[in-house]
Every structure is written in structure tokens, then in C-alpha cells.
PDB file of C-alpha atoms in Angstrom:
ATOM      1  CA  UNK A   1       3.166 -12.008 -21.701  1.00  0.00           C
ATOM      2  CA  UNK A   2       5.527  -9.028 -22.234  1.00  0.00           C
ATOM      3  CA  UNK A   3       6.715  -9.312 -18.183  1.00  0.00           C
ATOM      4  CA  UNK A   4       7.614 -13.325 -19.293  1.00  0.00           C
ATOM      5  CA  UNK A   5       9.321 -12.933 -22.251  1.00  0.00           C
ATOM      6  CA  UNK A   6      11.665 -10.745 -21.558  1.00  0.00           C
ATOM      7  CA  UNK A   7      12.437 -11.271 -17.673  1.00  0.00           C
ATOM      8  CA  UNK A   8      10.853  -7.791 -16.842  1.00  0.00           C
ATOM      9  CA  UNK A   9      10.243  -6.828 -13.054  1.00  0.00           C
ATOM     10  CA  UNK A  10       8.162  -3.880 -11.520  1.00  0.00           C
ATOM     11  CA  UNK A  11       9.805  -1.324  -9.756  1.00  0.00           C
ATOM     12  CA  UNK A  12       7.979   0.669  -6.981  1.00  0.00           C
ATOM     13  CA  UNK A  13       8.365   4.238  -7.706  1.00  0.00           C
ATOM     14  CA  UNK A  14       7.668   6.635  -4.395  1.00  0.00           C
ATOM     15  CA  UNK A  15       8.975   9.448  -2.297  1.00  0.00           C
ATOM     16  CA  UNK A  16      10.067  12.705  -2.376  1.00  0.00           C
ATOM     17  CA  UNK A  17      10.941  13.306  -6.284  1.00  0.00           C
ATOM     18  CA  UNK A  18       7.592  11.122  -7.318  1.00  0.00           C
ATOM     19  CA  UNK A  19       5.648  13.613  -4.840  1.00  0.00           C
ATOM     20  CA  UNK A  20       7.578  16.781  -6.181  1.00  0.00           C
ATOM     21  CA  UNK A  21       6.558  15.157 -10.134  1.00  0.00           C
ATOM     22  CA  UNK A  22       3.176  15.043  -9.322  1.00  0.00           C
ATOM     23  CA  UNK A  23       3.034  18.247  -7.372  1.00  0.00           C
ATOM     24  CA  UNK A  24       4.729  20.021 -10.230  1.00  0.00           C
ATOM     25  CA  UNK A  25       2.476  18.051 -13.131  1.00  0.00           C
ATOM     26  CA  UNK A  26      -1.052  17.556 -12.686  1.00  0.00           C
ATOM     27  CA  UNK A  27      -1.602  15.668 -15.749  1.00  0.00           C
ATOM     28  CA  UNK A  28       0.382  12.366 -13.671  1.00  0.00           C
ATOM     29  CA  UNK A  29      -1.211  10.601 -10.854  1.00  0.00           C
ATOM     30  CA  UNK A  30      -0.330   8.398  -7.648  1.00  0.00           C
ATOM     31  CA  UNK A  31      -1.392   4.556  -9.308  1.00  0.00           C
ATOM     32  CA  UNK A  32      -0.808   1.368  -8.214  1.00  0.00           C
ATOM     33  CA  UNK A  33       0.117  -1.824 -10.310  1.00  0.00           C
ATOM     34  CA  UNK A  34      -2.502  -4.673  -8.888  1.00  0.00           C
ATOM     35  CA  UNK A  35      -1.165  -7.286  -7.646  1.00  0.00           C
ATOM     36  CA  UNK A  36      -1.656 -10.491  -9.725  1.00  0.00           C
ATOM     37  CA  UNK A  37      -2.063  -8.450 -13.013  1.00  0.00           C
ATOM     38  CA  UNK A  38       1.391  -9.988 -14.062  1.00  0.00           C
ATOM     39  CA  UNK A  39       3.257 -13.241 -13.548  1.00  0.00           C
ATOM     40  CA  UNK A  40       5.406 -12.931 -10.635  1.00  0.00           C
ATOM     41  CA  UNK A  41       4.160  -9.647  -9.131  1.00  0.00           C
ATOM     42  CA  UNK A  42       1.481 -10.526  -6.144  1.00  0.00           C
ATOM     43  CA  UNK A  43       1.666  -7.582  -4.498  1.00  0.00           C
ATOM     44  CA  UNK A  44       0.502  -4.112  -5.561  1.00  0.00           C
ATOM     45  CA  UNK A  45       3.076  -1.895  -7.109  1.00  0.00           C
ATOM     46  CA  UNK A  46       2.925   1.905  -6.572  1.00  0.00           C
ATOM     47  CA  UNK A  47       3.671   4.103  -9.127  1.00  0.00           C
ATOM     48  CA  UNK A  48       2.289   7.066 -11.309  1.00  0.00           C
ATOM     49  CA  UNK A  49       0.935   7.594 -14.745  1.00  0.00           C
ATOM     50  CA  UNK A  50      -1.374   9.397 -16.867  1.00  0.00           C
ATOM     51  CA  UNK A  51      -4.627   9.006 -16.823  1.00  0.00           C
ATOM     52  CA  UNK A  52      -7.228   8.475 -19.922  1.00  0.00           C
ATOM     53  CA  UNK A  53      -9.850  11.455 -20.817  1.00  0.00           C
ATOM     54  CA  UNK A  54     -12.258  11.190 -22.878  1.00  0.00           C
ATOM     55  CA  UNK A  55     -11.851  14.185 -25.576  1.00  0.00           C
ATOM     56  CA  UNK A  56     -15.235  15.648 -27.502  1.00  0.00           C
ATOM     57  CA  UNK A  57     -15.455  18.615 -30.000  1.00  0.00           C
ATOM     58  CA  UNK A  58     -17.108  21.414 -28.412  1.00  0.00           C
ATOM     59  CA  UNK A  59     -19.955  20.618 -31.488  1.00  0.00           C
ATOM     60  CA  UNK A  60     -21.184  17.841 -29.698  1.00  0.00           C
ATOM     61  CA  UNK A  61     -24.436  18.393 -28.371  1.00  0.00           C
ATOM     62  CA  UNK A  62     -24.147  18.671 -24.091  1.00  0.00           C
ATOM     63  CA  UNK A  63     -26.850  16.567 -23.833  1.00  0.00           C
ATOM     64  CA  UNK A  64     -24.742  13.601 -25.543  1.00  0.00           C
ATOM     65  CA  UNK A  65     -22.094  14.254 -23.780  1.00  0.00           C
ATOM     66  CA  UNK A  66     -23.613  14.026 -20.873  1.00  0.00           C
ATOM     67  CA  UNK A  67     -25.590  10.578 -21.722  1.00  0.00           C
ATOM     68  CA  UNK A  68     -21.975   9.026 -22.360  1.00  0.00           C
ATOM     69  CA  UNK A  69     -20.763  10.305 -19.028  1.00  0.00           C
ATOM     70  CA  UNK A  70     -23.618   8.370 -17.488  1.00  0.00           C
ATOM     71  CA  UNK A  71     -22.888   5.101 -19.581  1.00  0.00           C
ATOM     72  CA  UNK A  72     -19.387   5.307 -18.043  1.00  0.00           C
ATOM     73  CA  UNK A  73     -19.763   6.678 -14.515  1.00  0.00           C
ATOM     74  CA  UNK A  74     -23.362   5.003 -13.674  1.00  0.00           C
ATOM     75  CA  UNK A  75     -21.545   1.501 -14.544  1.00  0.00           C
ATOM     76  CA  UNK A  76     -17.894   1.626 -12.889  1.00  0.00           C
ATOM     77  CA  UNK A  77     -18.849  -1.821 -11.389  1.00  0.00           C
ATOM     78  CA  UNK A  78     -19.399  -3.596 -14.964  1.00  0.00           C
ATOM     79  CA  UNK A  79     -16.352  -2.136 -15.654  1.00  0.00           C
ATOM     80  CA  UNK A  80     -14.114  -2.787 -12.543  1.00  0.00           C
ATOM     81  CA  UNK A  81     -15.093  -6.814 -13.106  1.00  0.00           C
ATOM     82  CA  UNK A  82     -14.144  -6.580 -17.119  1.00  0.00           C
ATOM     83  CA  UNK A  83     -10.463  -6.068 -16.045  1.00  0.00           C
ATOM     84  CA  UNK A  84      -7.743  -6.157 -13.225  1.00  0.00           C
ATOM     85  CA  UNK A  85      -6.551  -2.804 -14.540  1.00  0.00           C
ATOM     86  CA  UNK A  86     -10.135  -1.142 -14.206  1.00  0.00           C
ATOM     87  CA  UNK A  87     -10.582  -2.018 -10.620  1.00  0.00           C
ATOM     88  CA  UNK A  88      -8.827   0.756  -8.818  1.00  0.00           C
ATOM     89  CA  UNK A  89     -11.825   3.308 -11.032  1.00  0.00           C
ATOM     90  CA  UNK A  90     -13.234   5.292  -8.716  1.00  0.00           C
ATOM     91  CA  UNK A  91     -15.976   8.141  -9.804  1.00  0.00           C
ATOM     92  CA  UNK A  92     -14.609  11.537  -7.849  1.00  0.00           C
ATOM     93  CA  UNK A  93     -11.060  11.045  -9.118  1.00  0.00           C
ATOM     94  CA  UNK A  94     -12.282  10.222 -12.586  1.00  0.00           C
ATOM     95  CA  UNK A  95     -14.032  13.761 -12.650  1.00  0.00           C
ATOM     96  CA  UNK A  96     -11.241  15.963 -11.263  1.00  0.00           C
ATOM     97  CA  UNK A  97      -7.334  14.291 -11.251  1.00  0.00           C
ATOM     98  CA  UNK A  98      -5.285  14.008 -14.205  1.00  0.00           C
ATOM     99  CA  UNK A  99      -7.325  15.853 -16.684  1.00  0.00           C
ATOM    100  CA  UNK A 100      -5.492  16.179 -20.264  1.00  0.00           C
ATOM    101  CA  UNK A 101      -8.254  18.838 -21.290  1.00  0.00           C
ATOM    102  CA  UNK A 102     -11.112  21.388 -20.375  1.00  0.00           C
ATOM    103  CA  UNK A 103     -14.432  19.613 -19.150  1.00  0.00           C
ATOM    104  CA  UNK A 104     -17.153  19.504 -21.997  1.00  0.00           C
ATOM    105  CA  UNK A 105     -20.367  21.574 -20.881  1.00  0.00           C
ATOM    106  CA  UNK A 106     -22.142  18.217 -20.724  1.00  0.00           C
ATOM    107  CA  UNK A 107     -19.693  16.361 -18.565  1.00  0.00           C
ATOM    108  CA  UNK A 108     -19.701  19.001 -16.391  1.00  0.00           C
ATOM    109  CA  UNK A 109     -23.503  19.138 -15.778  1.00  0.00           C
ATOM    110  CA  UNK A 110     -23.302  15.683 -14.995  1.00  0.00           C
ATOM    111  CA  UNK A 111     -20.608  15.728 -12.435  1.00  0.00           C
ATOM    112  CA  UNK A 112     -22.720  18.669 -11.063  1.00  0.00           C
ATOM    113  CA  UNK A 113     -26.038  16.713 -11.112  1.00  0.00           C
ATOM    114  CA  UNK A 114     -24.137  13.716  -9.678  1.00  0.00           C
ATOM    115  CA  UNK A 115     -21.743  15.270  -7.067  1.00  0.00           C
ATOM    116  CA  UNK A 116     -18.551  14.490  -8.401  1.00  0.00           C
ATOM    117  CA  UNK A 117     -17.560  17.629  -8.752  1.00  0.00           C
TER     118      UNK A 117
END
């Protein structure tokens, strides 16, 4: 609604300075806008962002962090249909790019366990 109101287009952002940002900054990623997600844009759009981690206390119990790590990863289909913005979620580069934080004991036994990681 935001794109209509106000006349808004998306820019492609790529080449040699985007490449050199995400070099230089691990916390950004290569992304893509989908096409179709708004009015007026029905092509993908590349660009970079940040990505989302989940953060946990290192008091939480491995064992429940790794049960919510297998609610997420073991049902990236359910969520690639709930949204257009989920669909590019894929499992490796969930586990390893973008990272905000250290890996919790139990997410890390289940991307072991799994082989994402």
C-alpha cells in the first residue's frame, strides 16, 4: 500500500560497491525483491539487507532451543506458502549468512544433526 500511496519505485542495487558492502559486512546479504510482492514491480528486484536471527539467552535449555530450530527449519515449506517474502527461505543460508549473533549450543546441534552446517 506504501509503494501506491506515495508513487514509490524499486531500485536494483548491484555491482562492484554492493559486492565490496557485503564483502566488507557480513551481517548484509545478496536478496532479491519478488516480483509481484508490490503493485507495479513484476520482476524480481536485487538488492541486499539484513537478515532476521532468532536471539536466546544462553539460560535456555539446548534442548529447547533446538526443538524451536526444528519447528522452523523442518517446516520452510508452510512457511514459504504463508508469504511472498518467505519464499526465497532456504535452510543452509538460514544457518550460516547474515548472522547478528553467536549460535546457541542447541541450534548448533541441530544444524550439526541436520547438515546445515
Amino acid at each position: 500500500k506504501a509503494v501506491d500511496l506515495c508513487d514509490a519505485r524499486l531500485v536494483s542495487v548491484s555491482g562492484p560497491a554492493i559486492d565490496e558492502l557485503l564483502a566488507n559486512n557480513p551481517y548484509f546479504v545478496a536478496t532479491r525483491i519478488p516480483g509481484g510482492l508490490y503493485s507495479g514491480n513484476s520482476q524480481d528486484v536485487p538488492t541486499f539487507g539484513v537478515t532476521a536471527t532468532l536471539v536466546s539467552s544462553t539460560e535456555v535449555p539446548a534442548d529447547t532451543v533446538y526443538k524451536v530450530m526444528a519447528a522452523v527449519f523442518d517446516h520452510l515449506d508452510e512457511l514459504r506458502r504463508m508469504h511472498p517474502a518467505f519464499a526465497g527461505l532456504q535452510g543452509p543460508a538460514m544457518a550460516r549468512d547474515g548472522l547478528t549473533a553467536p549460535a546457541h549450543d542447541g541450534a548448533l546441534n541441530y544444524f550439526v544433526e541436520t547438515g546445515l552446517r
